[in-house]
Structures are given as structure tokens and as C-alpha cells.
Coordinates of C-alpha atoms in Angstrom, one line a residue:
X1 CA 0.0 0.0 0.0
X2 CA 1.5 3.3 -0.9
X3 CA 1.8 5.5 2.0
X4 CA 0.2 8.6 1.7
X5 CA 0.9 10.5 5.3
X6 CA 4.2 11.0 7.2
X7 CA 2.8 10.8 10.9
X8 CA 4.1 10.8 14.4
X9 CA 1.6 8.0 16.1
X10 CA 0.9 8.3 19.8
X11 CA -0.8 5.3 21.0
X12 CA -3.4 5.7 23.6
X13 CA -4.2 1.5 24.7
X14 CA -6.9 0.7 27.1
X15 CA -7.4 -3.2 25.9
X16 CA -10.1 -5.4 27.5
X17 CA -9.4 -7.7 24.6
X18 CA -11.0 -11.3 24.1
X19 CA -11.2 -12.6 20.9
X20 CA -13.4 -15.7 19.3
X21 CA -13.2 -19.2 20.4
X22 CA -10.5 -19.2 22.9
X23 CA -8.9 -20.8 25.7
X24 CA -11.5 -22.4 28.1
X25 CA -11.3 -23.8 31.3
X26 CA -11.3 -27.7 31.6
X27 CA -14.9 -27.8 32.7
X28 CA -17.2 -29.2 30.3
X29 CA -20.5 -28.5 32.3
X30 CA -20.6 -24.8 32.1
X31 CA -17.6 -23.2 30.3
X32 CA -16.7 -20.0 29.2
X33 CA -13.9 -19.7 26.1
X34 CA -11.9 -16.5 25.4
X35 CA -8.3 -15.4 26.1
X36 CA -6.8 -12.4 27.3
X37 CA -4.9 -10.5 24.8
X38 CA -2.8 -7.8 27.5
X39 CA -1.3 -4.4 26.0
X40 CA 2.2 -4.9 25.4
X41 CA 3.2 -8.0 26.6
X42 CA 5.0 -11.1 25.2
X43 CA 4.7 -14.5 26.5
X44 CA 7.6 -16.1 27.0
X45 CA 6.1 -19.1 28.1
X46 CA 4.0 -19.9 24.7
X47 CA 7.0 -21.4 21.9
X48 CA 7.1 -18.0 19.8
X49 CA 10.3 -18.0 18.6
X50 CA 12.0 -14.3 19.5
X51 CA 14.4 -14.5 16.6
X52 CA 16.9 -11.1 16.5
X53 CA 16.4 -11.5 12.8
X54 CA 12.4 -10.5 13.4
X55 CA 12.7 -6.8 13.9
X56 CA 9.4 -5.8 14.9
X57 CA 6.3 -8.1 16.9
X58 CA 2.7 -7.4 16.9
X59 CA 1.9 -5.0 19.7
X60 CA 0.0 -7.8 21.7
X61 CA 0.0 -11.4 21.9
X62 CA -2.5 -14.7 22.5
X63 CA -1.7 -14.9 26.3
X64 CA -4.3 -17.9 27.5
X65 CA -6.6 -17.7 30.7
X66 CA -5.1 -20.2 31.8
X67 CA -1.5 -20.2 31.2
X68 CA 0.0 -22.5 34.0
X69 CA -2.4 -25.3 32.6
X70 CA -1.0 -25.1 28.8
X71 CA 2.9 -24.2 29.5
X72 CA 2.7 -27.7 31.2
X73 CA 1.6 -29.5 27.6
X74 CA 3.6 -29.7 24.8
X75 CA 1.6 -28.7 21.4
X76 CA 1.4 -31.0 18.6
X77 CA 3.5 -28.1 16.0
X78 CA 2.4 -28.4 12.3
X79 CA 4.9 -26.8 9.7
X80 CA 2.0 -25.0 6.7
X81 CA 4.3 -23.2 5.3
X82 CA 8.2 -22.5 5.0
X83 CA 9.9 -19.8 2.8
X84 CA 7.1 -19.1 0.7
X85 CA 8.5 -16.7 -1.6
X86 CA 6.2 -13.6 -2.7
X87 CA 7.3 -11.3 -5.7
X88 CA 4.8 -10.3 -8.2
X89 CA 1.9 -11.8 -6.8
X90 CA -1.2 -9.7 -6.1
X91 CA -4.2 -11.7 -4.7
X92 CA -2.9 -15.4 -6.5
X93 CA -2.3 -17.7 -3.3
X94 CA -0.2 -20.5 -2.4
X95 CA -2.3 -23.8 -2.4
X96 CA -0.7 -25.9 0.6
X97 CA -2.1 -29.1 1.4
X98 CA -1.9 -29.9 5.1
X99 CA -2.5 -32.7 6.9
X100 CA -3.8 -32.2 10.7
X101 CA -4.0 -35.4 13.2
X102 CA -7.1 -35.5 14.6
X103 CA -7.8 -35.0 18.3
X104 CA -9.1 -32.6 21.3
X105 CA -7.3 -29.6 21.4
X106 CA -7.9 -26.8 24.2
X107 CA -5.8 -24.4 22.2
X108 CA -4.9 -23.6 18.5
X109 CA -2.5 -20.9 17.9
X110 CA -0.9 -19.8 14.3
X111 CA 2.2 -18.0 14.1
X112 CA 2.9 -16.0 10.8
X113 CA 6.2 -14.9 10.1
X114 CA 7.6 -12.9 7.2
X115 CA 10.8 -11.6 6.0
X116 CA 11.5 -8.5 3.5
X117 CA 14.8 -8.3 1.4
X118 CA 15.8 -7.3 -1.7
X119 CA 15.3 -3.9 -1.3
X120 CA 12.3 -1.2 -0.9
X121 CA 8.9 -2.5 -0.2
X122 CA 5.3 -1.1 1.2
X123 CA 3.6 -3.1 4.1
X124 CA 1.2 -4.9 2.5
X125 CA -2.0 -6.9 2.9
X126 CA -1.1 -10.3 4.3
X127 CA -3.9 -13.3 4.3
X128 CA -4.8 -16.6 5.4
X129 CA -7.4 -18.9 4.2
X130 CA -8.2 -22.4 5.3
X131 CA -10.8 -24.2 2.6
X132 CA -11.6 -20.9 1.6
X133 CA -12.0 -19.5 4.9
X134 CA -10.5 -16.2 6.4
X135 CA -8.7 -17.4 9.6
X136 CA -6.1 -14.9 9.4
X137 CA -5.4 -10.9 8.1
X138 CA -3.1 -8.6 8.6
X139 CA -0.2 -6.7 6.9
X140 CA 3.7 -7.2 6.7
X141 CA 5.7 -3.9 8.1
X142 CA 8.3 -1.8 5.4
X143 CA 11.3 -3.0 6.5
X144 CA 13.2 -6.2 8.0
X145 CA 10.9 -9.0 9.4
X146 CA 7.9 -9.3 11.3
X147 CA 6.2 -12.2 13.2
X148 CA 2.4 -11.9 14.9
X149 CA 0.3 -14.7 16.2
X150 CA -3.5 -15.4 16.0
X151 CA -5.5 -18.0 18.0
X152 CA -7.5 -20.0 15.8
X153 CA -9.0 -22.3 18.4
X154 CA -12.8 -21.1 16.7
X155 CA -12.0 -23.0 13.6
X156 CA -10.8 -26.1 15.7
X157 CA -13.5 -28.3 13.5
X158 CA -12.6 -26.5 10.2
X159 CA -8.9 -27.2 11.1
X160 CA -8.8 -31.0 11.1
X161 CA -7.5 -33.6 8.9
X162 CA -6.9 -32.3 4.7
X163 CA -6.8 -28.5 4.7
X164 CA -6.1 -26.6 2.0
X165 CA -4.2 -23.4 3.0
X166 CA -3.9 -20.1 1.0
X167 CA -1.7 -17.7 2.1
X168 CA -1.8 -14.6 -0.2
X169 CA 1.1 -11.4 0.4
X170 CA -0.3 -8.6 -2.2
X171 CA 3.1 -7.8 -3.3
X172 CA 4.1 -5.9 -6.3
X173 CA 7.3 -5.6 -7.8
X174 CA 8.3 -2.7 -10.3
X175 CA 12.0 -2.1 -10.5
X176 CA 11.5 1.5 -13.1
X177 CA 9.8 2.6 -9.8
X178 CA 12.7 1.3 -7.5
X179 CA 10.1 -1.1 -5.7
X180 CA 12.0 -4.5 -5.7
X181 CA 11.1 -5.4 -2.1
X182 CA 10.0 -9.8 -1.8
X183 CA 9.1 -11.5 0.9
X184 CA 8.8 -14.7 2.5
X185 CA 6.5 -16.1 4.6
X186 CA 6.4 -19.1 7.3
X187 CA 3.5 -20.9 8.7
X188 CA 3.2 -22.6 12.0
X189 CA 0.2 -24.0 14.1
X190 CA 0.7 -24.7 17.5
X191 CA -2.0 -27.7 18.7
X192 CA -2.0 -27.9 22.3
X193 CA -4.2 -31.1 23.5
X194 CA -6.5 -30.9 25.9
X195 CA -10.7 -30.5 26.8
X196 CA -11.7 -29.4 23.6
X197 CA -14.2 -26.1 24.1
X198 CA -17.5 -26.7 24.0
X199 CA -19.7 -24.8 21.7
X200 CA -17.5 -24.4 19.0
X201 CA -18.9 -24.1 15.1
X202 CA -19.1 -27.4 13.0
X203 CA -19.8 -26.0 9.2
X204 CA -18.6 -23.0 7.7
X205 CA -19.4 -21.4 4.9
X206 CA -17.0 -19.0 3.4
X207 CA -18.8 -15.6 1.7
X208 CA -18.3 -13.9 -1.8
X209 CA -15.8 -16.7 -2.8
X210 CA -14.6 -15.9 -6.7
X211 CA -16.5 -12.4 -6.8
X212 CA -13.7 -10.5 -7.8
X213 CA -15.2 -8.5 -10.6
X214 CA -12.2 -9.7 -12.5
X215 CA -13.4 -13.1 -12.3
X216 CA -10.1 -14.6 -10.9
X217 CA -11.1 -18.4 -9.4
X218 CA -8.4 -18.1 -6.5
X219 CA -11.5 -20.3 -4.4
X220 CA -11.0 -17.8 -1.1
X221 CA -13.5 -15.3 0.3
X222 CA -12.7 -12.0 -0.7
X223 CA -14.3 -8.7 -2.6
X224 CA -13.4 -5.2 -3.0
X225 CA -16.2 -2.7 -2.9
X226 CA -15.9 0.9 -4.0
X227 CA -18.1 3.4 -5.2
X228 CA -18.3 1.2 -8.9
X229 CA -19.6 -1.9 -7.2
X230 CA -21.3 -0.8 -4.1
X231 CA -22.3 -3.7 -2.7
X232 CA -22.4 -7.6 -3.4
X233 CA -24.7 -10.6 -2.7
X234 CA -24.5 -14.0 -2.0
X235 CA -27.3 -16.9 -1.1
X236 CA -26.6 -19.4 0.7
X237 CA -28.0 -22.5 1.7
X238 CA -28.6 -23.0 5.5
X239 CA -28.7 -27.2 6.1
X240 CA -32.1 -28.4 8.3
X241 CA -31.0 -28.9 12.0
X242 CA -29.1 -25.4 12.6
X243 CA -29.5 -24.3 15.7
X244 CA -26.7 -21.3 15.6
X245 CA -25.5 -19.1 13.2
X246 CA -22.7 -16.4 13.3
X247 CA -21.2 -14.1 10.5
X248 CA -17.7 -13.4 11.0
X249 CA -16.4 -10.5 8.5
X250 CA -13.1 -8.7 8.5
X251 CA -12.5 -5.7 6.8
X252 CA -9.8 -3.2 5.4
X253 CA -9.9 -0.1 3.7
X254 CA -7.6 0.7 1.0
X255 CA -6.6 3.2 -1.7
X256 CA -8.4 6.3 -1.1
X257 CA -9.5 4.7 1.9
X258 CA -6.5 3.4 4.0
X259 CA -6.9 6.4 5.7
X260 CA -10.9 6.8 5.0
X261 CA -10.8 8.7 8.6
X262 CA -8.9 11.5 7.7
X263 CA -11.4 11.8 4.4
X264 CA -14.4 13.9 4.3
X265 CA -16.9 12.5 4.4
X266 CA -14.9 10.4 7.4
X267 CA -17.6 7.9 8.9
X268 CA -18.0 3.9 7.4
X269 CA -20.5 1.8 8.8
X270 CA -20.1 -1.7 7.0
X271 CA -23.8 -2.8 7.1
X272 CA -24.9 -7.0 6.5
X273 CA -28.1 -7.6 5.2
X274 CA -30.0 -10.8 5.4
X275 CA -32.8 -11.2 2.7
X276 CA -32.7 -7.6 2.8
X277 CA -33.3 -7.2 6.5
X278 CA -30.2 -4.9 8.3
X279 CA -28.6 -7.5 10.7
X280 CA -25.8 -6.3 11.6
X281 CA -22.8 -3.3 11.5
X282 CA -19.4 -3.8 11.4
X283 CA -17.3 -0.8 12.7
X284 CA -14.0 -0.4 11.3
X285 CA -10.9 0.1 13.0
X286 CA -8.6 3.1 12.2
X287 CA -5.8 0.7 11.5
X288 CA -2.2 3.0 10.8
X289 CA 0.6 0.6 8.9
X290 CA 3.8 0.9 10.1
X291 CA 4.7 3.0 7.1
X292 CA 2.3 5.7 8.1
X293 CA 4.4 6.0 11.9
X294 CA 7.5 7.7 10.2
X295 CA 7.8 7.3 6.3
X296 CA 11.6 9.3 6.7
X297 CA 12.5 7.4 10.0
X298 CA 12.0 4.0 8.5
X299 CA 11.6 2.0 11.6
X300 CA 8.7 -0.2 11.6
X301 CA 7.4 0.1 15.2
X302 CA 3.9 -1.7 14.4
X303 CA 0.7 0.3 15.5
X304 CA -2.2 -1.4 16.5
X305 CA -3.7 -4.0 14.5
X306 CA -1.2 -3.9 12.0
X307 CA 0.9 -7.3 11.2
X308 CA -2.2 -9.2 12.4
X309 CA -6.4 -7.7 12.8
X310 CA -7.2 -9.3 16.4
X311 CA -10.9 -7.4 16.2
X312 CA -12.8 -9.6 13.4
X313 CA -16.6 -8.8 14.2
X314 CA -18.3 -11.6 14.9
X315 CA -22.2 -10.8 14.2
X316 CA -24.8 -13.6 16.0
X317 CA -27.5 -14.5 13.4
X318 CA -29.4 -17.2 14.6
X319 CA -33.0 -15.3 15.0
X320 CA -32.7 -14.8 11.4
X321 CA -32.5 -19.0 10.3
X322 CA -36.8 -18.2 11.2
X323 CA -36.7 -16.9 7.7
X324 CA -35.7 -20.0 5.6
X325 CA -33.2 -22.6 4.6
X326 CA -32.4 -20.3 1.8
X327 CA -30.8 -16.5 2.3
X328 CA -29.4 -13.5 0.4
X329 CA -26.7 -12.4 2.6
X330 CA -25.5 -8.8 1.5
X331 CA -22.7 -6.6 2.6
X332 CA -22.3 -3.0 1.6
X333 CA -20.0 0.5 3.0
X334 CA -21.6 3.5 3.6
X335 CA -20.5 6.8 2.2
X336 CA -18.1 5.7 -0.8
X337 CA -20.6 7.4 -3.1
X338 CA -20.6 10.2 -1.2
X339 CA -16.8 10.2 -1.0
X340 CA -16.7 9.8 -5.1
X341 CA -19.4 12.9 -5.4
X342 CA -16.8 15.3 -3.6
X343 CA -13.3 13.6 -5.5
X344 CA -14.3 12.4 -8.5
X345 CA -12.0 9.2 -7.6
X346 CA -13.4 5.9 -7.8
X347 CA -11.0 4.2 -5.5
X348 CA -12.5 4.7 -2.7
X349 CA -11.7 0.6 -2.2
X350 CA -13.0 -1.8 0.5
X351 CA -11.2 -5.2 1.1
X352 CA -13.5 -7.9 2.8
X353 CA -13.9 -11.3 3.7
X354 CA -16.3 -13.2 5.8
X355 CA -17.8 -16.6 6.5
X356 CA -20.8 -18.3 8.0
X357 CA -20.2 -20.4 10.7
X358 CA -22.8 -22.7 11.6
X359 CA -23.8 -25.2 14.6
X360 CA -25.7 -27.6 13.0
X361 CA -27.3 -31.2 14.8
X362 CA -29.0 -33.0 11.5
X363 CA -30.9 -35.6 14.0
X364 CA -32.5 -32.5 15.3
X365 CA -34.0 -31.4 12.0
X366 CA -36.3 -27.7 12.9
X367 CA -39.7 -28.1 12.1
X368 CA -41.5 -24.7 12.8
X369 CA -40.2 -21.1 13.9
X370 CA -41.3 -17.8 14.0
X371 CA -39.9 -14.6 14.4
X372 CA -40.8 -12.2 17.5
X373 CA -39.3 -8.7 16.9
X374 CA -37.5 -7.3 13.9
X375 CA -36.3 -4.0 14.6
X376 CA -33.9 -2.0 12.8
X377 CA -33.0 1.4 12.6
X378 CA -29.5 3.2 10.7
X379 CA -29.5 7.0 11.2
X380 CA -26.5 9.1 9.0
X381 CA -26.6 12.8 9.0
X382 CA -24.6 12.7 6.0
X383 CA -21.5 15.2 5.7
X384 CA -22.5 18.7 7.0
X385 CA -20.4 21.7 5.9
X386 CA -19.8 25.3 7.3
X387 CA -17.5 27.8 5.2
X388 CA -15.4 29.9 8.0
X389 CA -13.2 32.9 7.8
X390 CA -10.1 30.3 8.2
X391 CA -11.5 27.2 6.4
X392 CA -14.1 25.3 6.1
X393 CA -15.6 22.7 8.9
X394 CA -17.0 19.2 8.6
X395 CA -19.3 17.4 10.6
X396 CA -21.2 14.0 10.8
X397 CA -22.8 11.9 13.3
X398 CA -25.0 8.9 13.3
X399 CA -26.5 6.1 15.1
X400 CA -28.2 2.2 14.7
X401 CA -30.1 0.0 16.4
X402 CA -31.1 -3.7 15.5
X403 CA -33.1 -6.1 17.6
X404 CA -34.5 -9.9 16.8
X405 CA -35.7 -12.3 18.6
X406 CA -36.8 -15.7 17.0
X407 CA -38.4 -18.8 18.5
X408 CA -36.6 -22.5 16.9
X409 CA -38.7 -25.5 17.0
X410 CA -36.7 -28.5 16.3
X411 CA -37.7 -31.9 16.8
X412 CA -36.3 -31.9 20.2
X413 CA -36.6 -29.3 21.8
X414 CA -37.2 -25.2 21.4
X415 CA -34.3 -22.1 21.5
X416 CA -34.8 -18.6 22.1
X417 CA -32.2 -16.5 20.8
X418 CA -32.5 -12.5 21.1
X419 CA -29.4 -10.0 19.6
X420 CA -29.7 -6.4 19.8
X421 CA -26.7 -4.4 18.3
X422 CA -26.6 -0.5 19.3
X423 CA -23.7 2.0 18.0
X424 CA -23.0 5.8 17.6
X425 CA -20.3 7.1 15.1
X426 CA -19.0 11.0 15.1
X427 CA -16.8 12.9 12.9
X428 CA -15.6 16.3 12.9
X429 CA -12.8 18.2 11.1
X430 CA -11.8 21.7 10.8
X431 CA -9.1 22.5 7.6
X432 CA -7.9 24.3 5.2
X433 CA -5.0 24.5 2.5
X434 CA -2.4 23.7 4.8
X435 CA -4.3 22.6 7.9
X436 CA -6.7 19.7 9.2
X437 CA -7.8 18.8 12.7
X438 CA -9.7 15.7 12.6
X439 CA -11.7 13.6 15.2
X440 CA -13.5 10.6 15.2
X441 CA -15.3 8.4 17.7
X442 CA -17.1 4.9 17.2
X443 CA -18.9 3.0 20.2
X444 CA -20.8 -0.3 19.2
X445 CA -22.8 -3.1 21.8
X446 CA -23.9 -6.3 20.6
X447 CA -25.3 -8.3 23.5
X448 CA -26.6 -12.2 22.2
X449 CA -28.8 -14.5 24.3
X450 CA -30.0 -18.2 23.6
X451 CA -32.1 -20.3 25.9
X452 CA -33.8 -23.6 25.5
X453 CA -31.8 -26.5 24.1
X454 CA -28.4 -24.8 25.2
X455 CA -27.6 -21.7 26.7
X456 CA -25.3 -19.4 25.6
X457 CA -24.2 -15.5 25.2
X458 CA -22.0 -13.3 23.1
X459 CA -21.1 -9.1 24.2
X460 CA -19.0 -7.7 22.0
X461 CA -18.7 -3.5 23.3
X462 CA -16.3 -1.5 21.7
X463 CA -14.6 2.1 21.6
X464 CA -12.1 3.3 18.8
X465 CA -11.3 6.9 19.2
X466 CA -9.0 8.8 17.3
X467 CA -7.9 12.7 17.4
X468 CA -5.0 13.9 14.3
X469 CA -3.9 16.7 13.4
X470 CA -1.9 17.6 10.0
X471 CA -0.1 20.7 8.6
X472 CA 1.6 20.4 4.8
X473 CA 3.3 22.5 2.6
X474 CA 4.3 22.3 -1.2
X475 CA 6.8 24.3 -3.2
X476 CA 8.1 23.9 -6.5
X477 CA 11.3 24.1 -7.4
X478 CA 10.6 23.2 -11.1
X479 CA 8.6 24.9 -13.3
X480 CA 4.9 22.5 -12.1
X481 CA 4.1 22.5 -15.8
X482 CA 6.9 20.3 -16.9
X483 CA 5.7 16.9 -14.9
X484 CA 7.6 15.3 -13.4
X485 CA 8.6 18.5 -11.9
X486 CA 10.5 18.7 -8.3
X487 CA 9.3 20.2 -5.2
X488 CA 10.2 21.0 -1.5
X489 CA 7.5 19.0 1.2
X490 CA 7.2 19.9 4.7
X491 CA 4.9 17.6 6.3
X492 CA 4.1 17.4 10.2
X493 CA 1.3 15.6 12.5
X494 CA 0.2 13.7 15.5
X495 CA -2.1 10.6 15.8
X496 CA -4.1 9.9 19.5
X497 CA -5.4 6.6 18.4
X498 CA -7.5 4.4 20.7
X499 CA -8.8 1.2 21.2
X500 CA -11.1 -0.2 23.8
X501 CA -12.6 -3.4 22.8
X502 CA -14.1 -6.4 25.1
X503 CA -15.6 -9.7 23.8
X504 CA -16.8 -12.3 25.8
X505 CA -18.7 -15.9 24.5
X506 CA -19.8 -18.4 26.8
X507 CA -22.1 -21.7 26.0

């Protein structure tokens, strides 16, 4: 990704950080499964090799609830990749057949490690797919080598016996330009035996899988939306005896809008619709590559959810399997239109990728359901602008609510499951030729409760707020009407990014 902002980044962390399908205590009973991801920390304890070669870590790491018990086991280790070298690539993957022994695992972790050489580079967008399936994204850093970690204890039934991995760097080499930079990437899961969680997904389904609108088959979920192809749709087929249903989507913007919250308009709300009912929002992170910390200082300190995104959004759809075995699932980003009104640039670019994942008992076929509440409300004010004596000022603010509540009637037995999903976004900027001021704020609650045949609960509550300011100055030292001219660039700024996220599943 071409960098397109010199910053200074001053991290503000307050992390009460859980993520999907974690550690879990041995009880079977009545357990609870997520990890603590702590600010700054490495565990020494978990074998994550702290090479001197790999120059920069992620900023937090998989640290398990229950340390003590897994430091005690030693994990089954599984080599998926090794050197995988990276040059021209773009999206094409590497197809790597892996075989997993089967077994109970309490813990899956994945370590991704890549090295850049060969000269200049730009952090780039770095993926994992399993069958299709998004398990891992994140980015490589500009310089040197990187390593991050992501538990993938969720896909524990997904990651079992023939697997098909496709990692995918979106490198691009172009030596007129001076950008020669390859990398190479290693792979290694980390199986630790154990009680295997309870409650975990059985069937996935991964979304918009070969809807590249250059019809490339590369078989993995993925799409770009921008203000050409605003959204995309998909139905799927929902097998009788599903009792639970989750979407997990994650997102990234990119050209235009890698850094969509310095833009004007500055608010995205990714928006899922099921058979055109609004079930869900994803709110994206302000994610700043390690490019964007100090183009002229080159040292890749990684910001926050950089070399690997530890906030996928995991959306709890089960009121909606009252509506059918069949589904349009749709996924859209608000204000790219907009965006392209005021530029006149259509690359105003989304990346995404998502799956279904599904808790399915086929002896317990349903036979009846119906639908309690369907509520669902998304308010945008739309940019607002006031001209000033010293510029011009910017404002937006918005809010959502969605609420459903289904009753399941299988053959044996009856769930409840209620989701409600609230959220307030606000932008404001004040600028001019050589000035911006920019803040943003995003707060989102989803709060998910089943009853009946099992019991369980998802709270996902989040805060991502972000405060920059940026002053710039261009002067030409060629005559501008001979291009490519020369100029003189002064560029100066501060970041006060935030993140305050919490997710907690139990079953």
C-alpha cells in the first residue's frame, strides 16, 4: 500500500481484549472460552520464537486464561508453510495441502512470520485462508521482518485432517519505480491437547468466494467494494437442524481509503443484510501501517492491529435461520458514493472477507419457527459543511439500532435467541489548505442471548477513538508545468489513536 501520510503516532491503549473461540477452562459442564490479549506484553512461556532477525512483533499477543495449565503441555506443532516466496503476486495464493491429526485440542494458535529483502517495499496486505475460509489478516511492516500470532481455536473443527491453505502477500514488484522489495513467509500452528471447548462451530461457509469483478477463481473469500460496485450478494443454503448461526467478517480499507478517517466524508459503517433485512454493522478500526508512523525514519514500530487484525466482528445470526433454509446475505459501505461525489476518484476501495459459521445437529431437523421482533434502525446525517473565515468545517454523526428475537422449534426441543446491536459514530474536522484537525469516535454493543436447548451469550462493546492533526506544505522548485517536476515538502502531524474493545462468548 502506498503511503500517503508521514505521521508521528501516539498510541493511547486501554485493551479489554478477548477474541473468538478461545482458551477455556477444563470444565465441560458450564464453560466460558476467550483469552486475554494484554497491552504490550509477550509471552515467553507460549513457543514463539523471538528470533533477533524479526525486527518488529505485533503490539500484543494470544496470552491464554489459563497459562500455567497449557505451559505444562507440549503442542502437537504443524509446519503449513516454510519460505514461501512472494514477488509479483497480487491476490494469487499459495495452495498448501496440510494434513492435521485428529484430536481434542484446548488451544490452536498460528504464528505467521515474514521476511522482507531485496530492497524497498510497502507493508502490504497479508492473508490466510483455510478451505476458503479467512482465519487470518493482517499486513507485513516496510522493513526487516515481522512475526504476529493469531489463536484459531474457533476453527478447531474447520482445522482438522486435509486442509487446503492459501496464504496470499499482495506484493508488487516494479524495479522502473525502485520497488523490488520480496518477501517470504512461514507458517506454523501450534496444537495444544486438551478438553476441547465446547460450543464451538461445526460447518462454515465462506462468503463472496470468486466475486472478484475480474473473475479470478483463486477459491477464497474476498471482494473489494468501491463506489463502482457498491455492494455484493451472495445466497446461501442454510442445512435443516441449525440451531446457531454467526457471521464473521473482517474488513480493510484501501486506496483512497486506508486512511478513510482522515477523508471527508470520514464515517464507514459496513452494514450485512439478510434477505434484505439490516442484521448487523461492522465498525472499522482506524488501522495506521507501520509505514504511516514515520515514512523518513524507516523504523517499523507496528501500531495497533497492524501485522495481524485481532478485532474480526463476529455478528450472532441465529433469530434470522426463522426466515428459511435459503438467504441473500448482502454486505455494503456507507459513504463511498458520497466520497466519489466530492473527489471524482473511484477508489475509494473496501477489502473484505467473511464466513458463515454454523452449529448444525442434522438428528434434530427444525420443524417450525417464528420470528418475534425485527427491529432495525441506521440514522447518517450525511457530511454537513460550514464555510469559515479560516477554512471550512466538517461534521457527521449517526446512530443504529437492530433487535431480533426468534423462537426454533426443532424436533427436540425449542431455542430462544435474542441479539440487539446499538452504535454511535462521530466525525468532525476543521481544515484548510495547509491545515486539518480531525476527530472521530465509534462505540458499538452487541449483546446475544440463547435459551432452550443450550444456553449461551455473546457481548462484544467497543470504543475506537481517534484525534489527528496535520499541517503540509508544497513548493516547487521546477517549473509544475513540466511533470515530473521537483518540489520542496514539509509535512508534520500527530495521531491519538485508541482502542477499547471487550468480547466475551460463553455456552
Amino acid at each position: 500500500m502506498m503511503r500517503k501520510l508521514a505521521i508521528t503516532l501516539i498510541v493511547v491503549l486501554t485493551l479489554a481484549f478477548s477474541l473468538p473461540g478461545l482458551a477455556v477452562s477444563p470444565s465441560v459442564s458450564n464453560s466460558s472460552f476467550h483469552a486475554l490479549i494484554t497491552n504490550m506484553t509477550i509471552s515467553s512461556k507460549i513457543p514463539f520464537s523471538h528470533d533477533p532477525a524479526l525486527y518488529s512483533f505485533q503490539a500484543y499477543h494470544v496470552i491464554p486464561s489459563y497459562t500455567n495449565y497449557v505451559t505444562n503441555i507440549s503442542p502437537v506443532v504443524i509446519d503449513v508453510a516454510t519460505n514461501l516466496l512472494f514477488n509479483d503476486t497480487g491476490l494469487r495464493p499459495y495452495y498448501l495441502k496440510t494434513y492435521i491429526p485428529p484430536g481434542n485440542y484446548s488451544l490452536e494458535v498460528m504464528n505467521v512470520s515474514i521476511k522482507e529483502f531485496n530492497g524497498t517495499q510497502y507493508d502490504r496486505q497479508a492473508y490466510i485462508f483455510a478451505n476458503g475460509v479467512p482465519i487470518f489478516w493482517g499486513s507485513t511492516q516496510e522493513i526487516n521482518n515481522s512475526t504476529a500470532q493469531v489463536d484459531v481455536t474457533m476453527f478447531e473443527n474447520l482445522l482438522q485432517g486435509n486442509v487446503t491453505f492459501e496464504p496470499v502477500i499482495q506484493n508488487y514488484y516494479d524495479a522502473k519505480v525502485g520497488i523490488t522489495g520480496l518477501y517470504e513467509m512461514n507458517i506454523t500452528l501450534y496444537l495444544y491437547p486438551g478438553y476441547k471447548p465446547v460450543g464451538l462451530p461445526n460447518e462454515f461457509i465462506p462468503l463472496f468466494v470468486n466475486f472478484t469483478p475480474e473473475g479470478i477463481d483463486f477459491n477464497y473469500s474476498y471482494i473489494i467494494l468501491n463506489p463502482k460496485i457498491p455492494s455484493v450478494t451472495q445466497q446461501i443454503s442454510i442445512p435443516n437442524g441449525t440451531y446457531r448461526m454467526m457471521s464473521l467478517i473482517y474488513e480493510e480499507g484501501g486506496g483512497l481509503d486506508e486512511f478513510w478517517y482522515t477523508n471527508e466524508p470520514a464515517t464507514r459503517s459496513i452494514q450485512i443484510y439478510y434477505d434484505n433485512y439490516l442484521a448487523g454493522i461492522v465498525n472499522p478500526y482506524e488501522t495506521i501501517y507501520t509505514g504511516g508512523i514515520d515514512l523518513f525514519y524507516w523504523k517499523p514500530l507496528t501500531s495497533i492491529n497492524t501485522l495481524s487484525f485481532h478485532s474480526p466482528t463476529i455478528i450472532d445470526l441465529t433469530p434470522m435461520l426463522a426466515l428459511g433454509s435459503k438467504a441473500n446475505v448482502t454486505v455494503d459501505v456507507t459513504n463511498r458514493v458520497q466520497a466519489y461525489q466530492l473527489t471524482g476518484a473511484t477508489a475509494h476501495d473496501w477489502d473484505i472477507a467473511a464466513v458463515i459459521m454454523l452449529w448444525v445437529n442434522q438428528s434434530n431437523p427444525m420443524i417450525s419457527n417464528k420470528i418475534i421482533t425485527a427491529n432495525n434502525h441506521f440514522m447518517d446525517s450525511g457530511p454537513i459543511f460550514v464555510p469559515s473565515f479560516s477554512g471550512e468545517y466538517y461534521l457527521e454523526d449517526g446512530h443504529y439500532y437492530i433487535n431480533y428475537e426468534s423462537i426454533l422449534y426443532f424436533k427436540h426441543g425449542t431455542e430462544i435467541s435474542h441479539v440487539i446491536q446499538s452504535g454511535t459514530f462521530l466525525a468532525k474536522q476543521t481544515f484548510n489548505q495547509i491545515f486539518q484537525y480531525g476527530y472521530m469516535d465509534e462505540s458499538f454493543l452487541e449483546n446475544a442471548i440463547e435459551s432452550g436447548m443450550y444456553n449461551a451469550s455473546l457481548t462484544i462493546e467497543g470504543n475506537y477513538p481517534i484525534t489527528f492533526t496535520l499541517d503540509a506544505i508544497e513548493v516547487p522548485i521546477t517549473s509544475p508545468s513540466v511533470i515530473p517536476y521537483n518540489l520542496s515538502y514539509e509535512q508534520n502531524g500527530t495521531i491519538n489513536l485508541g482502542l477499547d474493545y471487550s468480547m466475551n462468548c460463553t455456552y
